[in-house]
Short mmCIF file of C-alpha atoms and ligand atoms in Angstrom, two decimals:
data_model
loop_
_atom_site.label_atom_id
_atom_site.label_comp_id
_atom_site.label_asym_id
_atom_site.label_seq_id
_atom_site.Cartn_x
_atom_site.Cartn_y
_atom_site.Cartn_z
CA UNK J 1 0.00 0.00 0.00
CA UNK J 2 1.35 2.95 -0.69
CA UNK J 3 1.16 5.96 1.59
CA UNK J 4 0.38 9.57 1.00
CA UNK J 5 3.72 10.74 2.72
CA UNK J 6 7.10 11.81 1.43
CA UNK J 7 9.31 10.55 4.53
CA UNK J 8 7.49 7.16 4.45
CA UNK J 9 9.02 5.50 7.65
CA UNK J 10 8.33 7.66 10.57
CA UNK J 11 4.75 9.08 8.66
CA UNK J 12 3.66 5.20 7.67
CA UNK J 13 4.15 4.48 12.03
CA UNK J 14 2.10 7.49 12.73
CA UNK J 15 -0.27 6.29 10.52
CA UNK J 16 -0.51 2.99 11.94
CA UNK J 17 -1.12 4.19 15.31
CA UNK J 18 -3.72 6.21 13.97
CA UNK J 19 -5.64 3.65 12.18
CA UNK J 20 -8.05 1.94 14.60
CA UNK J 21 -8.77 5.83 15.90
CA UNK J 22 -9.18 6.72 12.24
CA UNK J 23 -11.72 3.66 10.79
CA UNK J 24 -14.04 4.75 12.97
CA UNK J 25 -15.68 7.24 11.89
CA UNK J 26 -15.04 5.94 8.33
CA UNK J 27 -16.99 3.01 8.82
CA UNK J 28 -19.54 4.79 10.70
CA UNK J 29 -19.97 6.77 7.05
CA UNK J 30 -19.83 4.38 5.34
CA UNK J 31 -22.65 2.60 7.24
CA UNK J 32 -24.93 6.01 7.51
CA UNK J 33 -24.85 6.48 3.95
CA UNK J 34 -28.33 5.04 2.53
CA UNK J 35 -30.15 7.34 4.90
CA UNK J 36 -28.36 9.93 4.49
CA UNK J 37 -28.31 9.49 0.74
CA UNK J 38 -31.96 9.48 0.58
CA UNK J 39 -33.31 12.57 -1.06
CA UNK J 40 -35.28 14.43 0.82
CA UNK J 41 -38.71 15.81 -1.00
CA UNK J 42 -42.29 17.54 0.19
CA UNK J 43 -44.42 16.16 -2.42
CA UNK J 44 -47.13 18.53 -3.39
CA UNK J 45 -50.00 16.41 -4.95
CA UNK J 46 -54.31 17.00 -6.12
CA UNK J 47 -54.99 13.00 -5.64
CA UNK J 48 -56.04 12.26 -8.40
CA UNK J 49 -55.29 8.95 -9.98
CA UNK J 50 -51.86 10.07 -11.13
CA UNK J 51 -51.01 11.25 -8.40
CA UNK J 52 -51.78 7.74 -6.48
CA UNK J 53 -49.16 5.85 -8.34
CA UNK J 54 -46.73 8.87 -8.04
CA UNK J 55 -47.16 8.89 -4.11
CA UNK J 56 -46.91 5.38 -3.79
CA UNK J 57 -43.74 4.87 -6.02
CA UNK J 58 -42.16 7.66 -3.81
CA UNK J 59 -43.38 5.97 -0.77
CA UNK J 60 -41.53 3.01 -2.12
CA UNK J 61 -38.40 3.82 -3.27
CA UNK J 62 -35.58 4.19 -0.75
CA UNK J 63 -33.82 6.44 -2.59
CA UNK J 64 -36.37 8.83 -1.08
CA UNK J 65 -37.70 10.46 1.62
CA UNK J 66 -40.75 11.82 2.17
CA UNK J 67 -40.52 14.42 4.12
CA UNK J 68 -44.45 15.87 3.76
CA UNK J 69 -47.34 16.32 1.78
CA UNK J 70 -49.30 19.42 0.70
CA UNK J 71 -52.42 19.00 -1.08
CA UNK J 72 -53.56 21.79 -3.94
CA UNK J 73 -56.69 21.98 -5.95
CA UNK J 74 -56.98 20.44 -8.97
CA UNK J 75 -57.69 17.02 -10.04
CA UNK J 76 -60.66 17.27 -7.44
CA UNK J 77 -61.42 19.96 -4.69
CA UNK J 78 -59.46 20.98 -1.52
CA UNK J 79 -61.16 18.43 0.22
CA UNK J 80 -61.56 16.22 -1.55
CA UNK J 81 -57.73 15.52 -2.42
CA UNK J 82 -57.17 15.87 1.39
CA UNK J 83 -59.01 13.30 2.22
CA UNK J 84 -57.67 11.03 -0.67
CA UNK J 85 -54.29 11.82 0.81
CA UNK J 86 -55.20 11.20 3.90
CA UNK J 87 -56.38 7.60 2.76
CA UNK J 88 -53.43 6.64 1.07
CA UNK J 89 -50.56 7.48 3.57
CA UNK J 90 -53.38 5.37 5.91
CA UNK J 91 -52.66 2.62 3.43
CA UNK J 92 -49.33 2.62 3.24
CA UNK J 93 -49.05 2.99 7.04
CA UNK J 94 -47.07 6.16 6.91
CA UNK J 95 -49.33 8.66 9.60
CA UNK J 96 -46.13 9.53 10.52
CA UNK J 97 -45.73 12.07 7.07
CA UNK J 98 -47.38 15.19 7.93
CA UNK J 99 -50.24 15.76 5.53
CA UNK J 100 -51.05 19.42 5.39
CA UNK J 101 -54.22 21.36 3.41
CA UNK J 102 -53.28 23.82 1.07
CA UNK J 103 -54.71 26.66 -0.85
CA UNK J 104 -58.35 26.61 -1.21
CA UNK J 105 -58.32 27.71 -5.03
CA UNK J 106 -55.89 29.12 -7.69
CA UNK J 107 -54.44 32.64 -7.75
CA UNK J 108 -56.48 34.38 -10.11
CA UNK J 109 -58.91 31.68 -12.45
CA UNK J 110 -61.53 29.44 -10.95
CA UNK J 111 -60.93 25.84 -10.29
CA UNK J 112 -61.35 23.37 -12.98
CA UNK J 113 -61.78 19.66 -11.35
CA UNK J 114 -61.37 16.54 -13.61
CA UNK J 115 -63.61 13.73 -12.18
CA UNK J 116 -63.94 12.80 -15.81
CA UNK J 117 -60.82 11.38 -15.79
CA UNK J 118 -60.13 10.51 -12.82
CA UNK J 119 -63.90 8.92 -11.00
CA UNK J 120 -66.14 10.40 -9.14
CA UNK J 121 -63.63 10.29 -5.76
CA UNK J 122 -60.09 11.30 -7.77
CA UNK J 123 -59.24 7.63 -7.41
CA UNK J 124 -60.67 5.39 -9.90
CA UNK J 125 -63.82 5.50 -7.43
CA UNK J 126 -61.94 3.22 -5.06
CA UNK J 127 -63.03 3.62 -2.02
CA UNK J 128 -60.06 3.30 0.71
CA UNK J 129 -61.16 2.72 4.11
CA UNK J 130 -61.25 5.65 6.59
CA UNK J 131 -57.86 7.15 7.69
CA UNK J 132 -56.35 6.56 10.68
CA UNK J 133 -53.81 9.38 9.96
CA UNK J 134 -54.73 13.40 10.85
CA UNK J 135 -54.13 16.12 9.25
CA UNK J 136 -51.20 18.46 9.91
CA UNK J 137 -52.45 21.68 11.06
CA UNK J 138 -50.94 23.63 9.49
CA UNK J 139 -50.84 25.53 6.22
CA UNK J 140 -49.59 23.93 3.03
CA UNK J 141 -47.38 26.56 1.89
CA UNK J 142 -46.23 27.44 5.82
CA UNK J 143 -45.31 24.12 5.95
CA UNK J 144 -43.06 24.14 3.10
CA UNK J 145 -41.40 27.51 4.11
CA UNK J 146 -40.31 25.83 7.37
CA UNK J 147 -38.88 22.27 6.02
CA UNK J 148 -36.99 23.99 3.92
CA UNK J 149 -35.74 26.64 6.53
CA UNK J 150 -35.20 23.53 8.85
CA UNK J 151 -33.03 21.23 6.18
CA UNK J 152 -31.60 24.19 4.40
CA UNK J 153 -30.21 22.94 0.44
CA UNK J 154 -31.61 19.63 1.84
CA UNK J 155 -35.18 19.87 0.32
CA UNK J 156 -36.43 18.63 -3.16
CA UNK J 157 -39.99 20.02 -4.07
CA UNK J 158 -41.96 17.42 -6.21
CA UNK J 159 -45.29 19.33 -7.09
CA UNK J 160 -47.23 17.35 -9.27
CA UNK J 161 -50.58 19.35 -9.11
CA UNK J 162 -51.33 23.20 -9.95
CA UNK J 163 -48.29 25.46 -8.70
CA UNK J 164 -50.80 27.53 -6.86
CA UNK J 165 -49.20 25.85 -3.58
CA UNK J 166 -45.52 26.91 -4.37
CA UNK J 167 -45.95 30.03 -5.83
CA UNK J 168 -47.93 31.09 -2.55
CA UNK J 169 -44.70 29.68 -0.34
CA UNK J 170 -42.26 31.42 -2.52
CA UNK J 171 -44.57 35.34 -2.29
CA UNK J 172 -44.77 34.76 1.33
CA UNK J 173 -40.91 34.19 1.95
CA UNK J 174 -38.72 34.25 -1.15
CA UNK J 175 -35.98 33.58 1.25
CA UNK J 176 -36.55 29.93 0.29
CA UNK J 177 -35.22 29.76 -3.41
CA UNK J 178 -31.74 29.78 -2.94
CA UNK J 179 -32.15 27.01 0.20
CA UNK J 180 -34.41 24.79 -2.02
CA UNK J 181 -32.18 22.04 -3.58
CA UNK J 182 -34.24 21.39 -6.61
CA UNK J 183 -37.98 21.72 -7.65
CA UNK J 184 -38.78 18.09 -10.12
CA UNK J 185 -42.45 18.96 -11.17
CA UNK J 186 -45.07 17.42 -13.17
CA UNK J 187 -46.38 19.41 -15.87
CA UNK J 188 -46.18 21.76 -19.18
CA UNK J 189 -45.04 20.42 -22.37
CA UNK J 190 -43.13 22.44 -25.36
CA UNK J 191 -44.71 20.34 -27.99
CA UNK J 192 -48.43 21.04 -27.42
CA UNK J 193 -50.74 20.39 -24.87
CA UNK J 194 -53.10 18.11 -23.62
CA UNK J 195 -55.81 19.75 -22.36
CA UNK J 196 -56.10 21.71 -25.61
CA UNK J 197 -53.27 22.72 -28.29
CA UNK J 198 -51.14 24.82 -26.26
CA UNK J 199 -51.84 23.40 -22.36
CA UNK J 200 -50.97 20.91 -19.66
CA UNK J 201 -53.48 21.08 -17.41
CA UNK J 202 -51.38 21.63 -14.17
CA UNK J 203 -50.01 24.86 -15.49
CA UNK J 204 -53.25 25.51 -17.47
CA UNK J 205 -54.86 24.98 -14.21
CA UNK J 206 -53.09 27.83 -12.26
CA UNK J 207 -50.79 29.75 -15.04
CA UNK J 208 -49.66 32.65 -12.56
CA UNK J 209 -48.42 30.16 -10.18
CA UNK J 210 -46.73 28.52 -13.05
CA UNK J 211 -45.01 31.60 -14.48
CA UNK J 212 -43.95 32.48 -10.69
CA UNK J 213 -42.36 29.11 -9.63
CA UNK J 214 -40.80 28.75 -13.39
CA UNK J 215 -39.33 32.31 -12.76
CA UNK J 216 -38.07 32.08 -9.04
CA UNK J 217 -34.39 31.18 -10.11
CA UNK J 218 -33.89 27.58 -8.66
CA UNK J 219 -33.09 24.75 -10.10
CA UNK J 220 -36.04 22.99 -12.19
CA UNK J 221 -36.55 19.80 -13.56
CA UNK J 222 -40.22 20.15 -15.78
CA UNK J 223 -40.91 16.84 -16.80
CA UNK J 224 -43.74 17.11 -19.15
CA UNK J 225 -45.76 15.55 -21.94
CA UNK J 226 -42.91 14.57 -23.64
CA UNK J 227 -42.51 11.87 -20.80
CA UNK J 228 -45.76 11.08 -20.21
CA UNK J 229 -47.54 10.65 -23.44
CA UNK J 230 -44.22 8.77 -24.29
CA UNK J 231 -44.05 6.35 -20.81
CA UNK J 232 -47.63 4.40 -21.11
CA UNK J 233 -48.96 1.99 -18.71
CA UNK J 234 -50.25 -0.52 -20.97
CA UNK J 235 -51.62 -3.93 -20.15
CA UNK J 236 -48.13 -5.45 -20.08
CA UNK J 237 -47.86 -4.09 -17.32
CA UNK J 238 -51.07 -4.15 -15.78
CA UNK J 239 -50.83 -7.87 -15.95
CA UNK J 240 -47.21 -8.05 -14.09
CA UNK J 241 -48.49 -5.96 -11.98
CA UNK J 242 -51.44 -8.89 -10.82
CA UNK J 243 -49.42 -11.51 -10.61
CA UNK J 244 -48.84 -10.08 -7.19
CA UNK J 245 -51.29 -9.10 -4.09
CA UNK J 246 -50.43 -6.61 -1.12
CA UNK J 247 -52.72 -3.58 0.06
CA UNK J 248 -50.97 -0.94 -2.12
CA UNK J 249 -49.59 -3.19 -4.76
CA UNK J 250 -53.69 -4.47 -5.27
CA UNK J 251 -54.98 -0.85 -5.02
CA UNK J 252 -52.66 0.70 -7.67
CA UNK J 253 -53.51 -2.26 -9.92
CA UNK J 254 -57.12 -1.22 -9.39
CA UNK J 255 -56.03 2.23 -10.42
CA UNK J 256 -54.17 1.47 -13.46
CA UNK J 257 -56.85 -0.64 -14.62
CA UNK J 258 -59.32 2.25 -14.29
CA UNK J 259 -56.77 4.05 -16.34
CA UNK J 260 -55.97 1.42 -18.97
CA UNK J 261 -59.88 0.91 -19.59
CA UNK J 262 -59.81 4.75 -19.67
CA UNK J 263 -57.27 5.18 -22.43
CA UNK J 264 -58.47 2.27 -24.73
CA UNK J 265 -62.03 3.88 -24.96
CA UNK J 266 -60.00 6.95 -26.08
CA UNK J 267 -57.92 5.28 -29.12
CA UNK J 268 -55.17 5.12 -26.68
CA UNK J 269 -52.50 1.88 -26.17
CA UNK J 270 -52.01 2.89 -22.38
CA UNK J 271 -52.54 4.85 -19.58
CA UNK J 272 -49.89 8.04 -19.59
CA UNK J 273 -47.92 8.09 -16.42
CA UNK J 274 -47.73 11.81 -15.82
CA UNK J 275 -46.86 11.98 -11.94
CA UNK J 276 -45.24 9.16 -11.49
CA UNK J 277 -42.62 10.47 -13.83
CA UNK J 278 -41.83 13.07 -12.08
CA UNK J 279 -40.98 11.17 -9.10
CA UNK J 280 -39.43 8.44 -11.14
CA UNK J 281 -37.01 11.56 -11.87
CA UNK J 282 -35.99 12.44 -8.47
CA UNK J 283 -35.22 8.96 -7.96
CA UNK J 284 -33.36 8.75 -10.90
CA UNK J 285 -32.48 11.00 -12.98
CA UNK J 286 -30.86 8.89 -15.53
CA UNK J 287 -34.24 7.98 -16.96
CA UNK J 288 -34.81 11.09 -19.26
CA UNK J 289 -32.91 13.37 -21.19
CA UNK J 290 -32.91 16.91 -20.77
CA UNK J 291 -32.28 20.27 -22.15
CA UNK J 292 -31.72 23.49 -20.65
CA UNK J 293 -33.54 26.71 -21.66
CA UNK J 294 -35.36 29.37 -20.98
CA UNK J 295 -39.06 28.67 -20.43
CA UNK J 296 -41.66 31.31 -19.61
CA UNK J 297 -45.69 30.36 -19.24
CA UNK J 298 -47.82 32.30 -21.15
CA UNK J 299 -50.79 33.97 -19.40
CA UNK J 300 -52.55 36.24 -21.73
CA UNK J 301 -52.29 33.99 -25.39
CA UNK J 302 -55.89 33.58 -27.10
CA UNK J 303 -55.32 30.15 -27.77
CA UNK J 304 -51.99 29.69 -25.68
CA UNK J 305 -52.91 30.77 -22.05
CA UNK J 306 -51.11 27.91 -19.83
CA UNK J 307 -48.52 27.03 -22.67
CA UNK J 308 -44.89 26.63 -21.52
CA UNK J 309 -42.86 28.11 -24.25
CA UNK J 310 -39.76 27.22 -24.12
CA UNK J 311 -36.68 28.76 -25.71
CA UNK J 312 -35.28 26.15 -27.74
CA UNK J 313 -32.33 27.95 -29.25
CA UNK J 314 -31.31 30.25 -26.34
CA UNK J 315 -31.66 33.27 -28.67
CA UNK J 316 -33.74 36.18 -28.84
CA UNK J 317 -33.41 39.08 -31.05
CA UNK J 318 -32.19 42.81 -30.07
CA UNK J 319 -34.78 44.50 -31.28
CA UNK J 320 -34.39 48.41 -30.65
CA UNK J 321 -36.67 51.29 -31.75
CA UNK J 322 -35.50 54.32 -34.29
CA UNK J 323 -37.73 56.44 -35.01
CA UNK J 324 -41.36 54.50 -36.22
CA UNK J 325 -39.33 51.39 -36.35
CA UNK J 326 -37.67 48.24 -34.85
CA UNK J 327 -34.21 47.06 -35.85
CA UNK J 328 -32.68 44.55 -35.16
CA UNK J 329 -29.12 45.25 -33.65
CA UNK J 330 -28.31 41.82 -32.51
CA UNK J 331 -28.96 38.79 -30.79
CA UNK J 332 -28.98 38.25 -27.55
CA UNK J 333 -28.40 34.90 -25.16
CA UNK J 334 -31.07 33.98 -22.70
CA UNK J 335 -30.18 32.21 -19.48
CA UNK J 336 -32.12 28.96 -19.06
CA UNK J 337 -34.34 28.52 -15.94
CA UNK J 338 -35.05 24.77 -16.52
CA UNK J 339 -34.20 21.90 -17.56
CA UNK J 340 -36.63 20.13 -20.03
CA UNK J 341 -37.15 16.79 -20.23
CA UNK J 342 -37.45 15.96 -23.55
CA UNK J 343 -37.03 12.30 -23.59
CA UNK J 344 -37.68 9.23 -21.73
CA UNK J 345 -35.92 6.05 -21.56
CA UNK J 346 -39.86 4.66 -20.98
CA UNK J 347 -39.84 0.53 -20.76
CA UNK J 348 -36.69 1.63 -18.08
CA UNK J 349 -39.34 3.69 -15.97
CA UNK J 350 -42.19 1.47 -16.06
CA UNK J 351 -40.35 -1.34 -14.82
CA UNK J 352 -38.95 0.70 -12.25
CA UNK J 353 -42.58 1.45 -11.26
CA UNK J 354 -44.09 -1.81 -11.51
CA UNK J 355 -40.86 -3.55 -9.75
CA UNK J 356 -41.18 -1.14 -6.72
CA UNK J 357 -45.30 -1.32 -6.19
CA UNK J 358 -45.24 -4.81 -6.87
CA UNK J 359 -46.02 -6.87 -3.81
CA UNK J 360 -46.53 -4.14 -1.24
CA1 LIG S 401 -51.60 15.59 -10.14
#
């Protein structure tokens, strides 16, 4: 072995009476390192059938941990997606995750809840049994402007509902944006939308919010359409995922299949997995590919309110006024303020979704 001293003899006996006194603390490292590898995330969810398999995937994947959940309008009503998320953590045994209620409605446009796609309850009309968990009492967005003040650069946001949530934590106490470690969220698209040409429905469904937690100056993962419309839960999957029984394992089955049934009355070959990618991102970030540029949300377009238009060259044009004209005197770089995903490595993630709910 060689030894990181010049006058090897007398340095190589310090060393060795220094050993036992220095493995220590080594080994104790090296044995503290899953938990403290874990990544920790508040998980900011309108349950929603999307948003079932995307908490229970991050409730199952070590690499993660879950360090609260805020509920936002969207999918279904405030209280309605409270008490979903209050069911599910009561499934997966986990009242010890502080669940905390949110806003009440978005910033400035009234709510628009999709029971059409996702059942009457916002999961698959399943009906969980009561919770035994209780809601945290205190305020969604409160809650995230103290985790993040208590694990400072520690804290991953994974919002994978309307922004309206974040963007009211980061007005109240913009402190928080250069303490947040990342923000992975669910939602936009630069190649058209779903809920109409130009819109995802999470940023369609609170665009302010959007264009504020886009524009905050973290670091931001958007993991769009391009993942989900790409990343289907088909019935190859469905049916590995009932060869095997378990409490969560059989009640995301019964929300896939909802979701499978949904998308083959629609022409479709599977269900989309929109939330659940963005988790599958913050546990691994391998999965997609990404691009960095500048992406602003538009909130005034006639047929593009909610569209995230992103900056695909990282060039806009100088354009300065003489006289009754423009010219254009150059072109200018824009900074990017996200990284978009724009491709998915999707048999990878789906296995990595059915191979962590399966059996649970
Ligand atoms: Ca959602």
């Amino acid at each position: 072995m060689m030894l990181p001293f010049a006058n090897g003899v007398r340095c190589s006996r310090a060393f060795s009476l220094a050993f036992p006194l220095l493995l220590i603390p080594v080994l104790a490292t090296v044995f503290a390192a899953p938990a403290e590898a874990s990544k920790k995330i508040i998980f900011d969810t309108d349950p929603g059938t999307d948003d079932a398999l995307a908490l229970m995937l991050a409730l199952n994947s070590p690499e993660l941990d879950v360090r609260a959940i805020t509920v936002v309008p969207g999918n279904v009503t405030a209280e309605m997606g409270l008490e979903n998320a209050l069911r599910m953590v009561s499934l997966a045994n986990r009242c010890d995750i502080p669940v905390a209620a949110g806003a009440r409605h978005p910033l400035f446009q009234k709510l628009i809840t999709a029971e059409f796609w996702h059942g009457k309850n916002g999961l698959a009309n399943i009906e969980l049994p009561p919770s035994k968990c209780r809601v945290d009492a205190r305020y969604g967005p409160d809650l995230i402007i103290e985790l993040i003040h208590a694990a400072p650069h520690e804290i991953t946001l994974v919002p994978v509902g309307p922004l309206t949530n974040i963007a009211l934590a980061v007005e109240k106490d913009p402190s928080i944006v250069p303490l947040v470690q990342e923000v992975i969220l669910m939602g936009g698209s630069i190649t058209g939308g779903n809920v109409n040409a130009a819109a995802e429905a999470n940023i369609y469904n609170d665009t302010e919010a959007a264009q504020i937690v886009f524009q905050a100056g973290w670091p931001l993962t958007m993991v769009g359409l391009e993942v989900g419309d790409k990343a289907l839960f088909t019935r190859k999957y469905l049916d590995e995922l009932g060869k095997t029984h378990g409490p969560i394992n059989d009640f995301i089955y019964g929300v896939n299949k909802f979701l499978v049934g949904l998308s083959e009355q629609f022409g479709g070959m599977g269900s989309p997995m929109y939330d659940p990618s963005a988790v599958a991102v913050a546990v691994d970030s391998s999965l997609v590919k990404v691009q960095a540029m500048h992406v602003d949300v538009e909130t005034r377009g006639e047929f593009t309110r909610g569209e995230t238009v992103g900056n695909r060259h990282g060039n806009l044009e100088r354009n300065v006024l003489h006289g009754d004209r423009y010219m254009i005197e150059g072109v200018d770089r824009v900074v990017p303020n996200a990284k978009v995903c724009v491709d998915v490595d999707a048999d990878r993630m789906l296995r990595l979704f059915v191979s962590r709910i399966r059996g649970k």
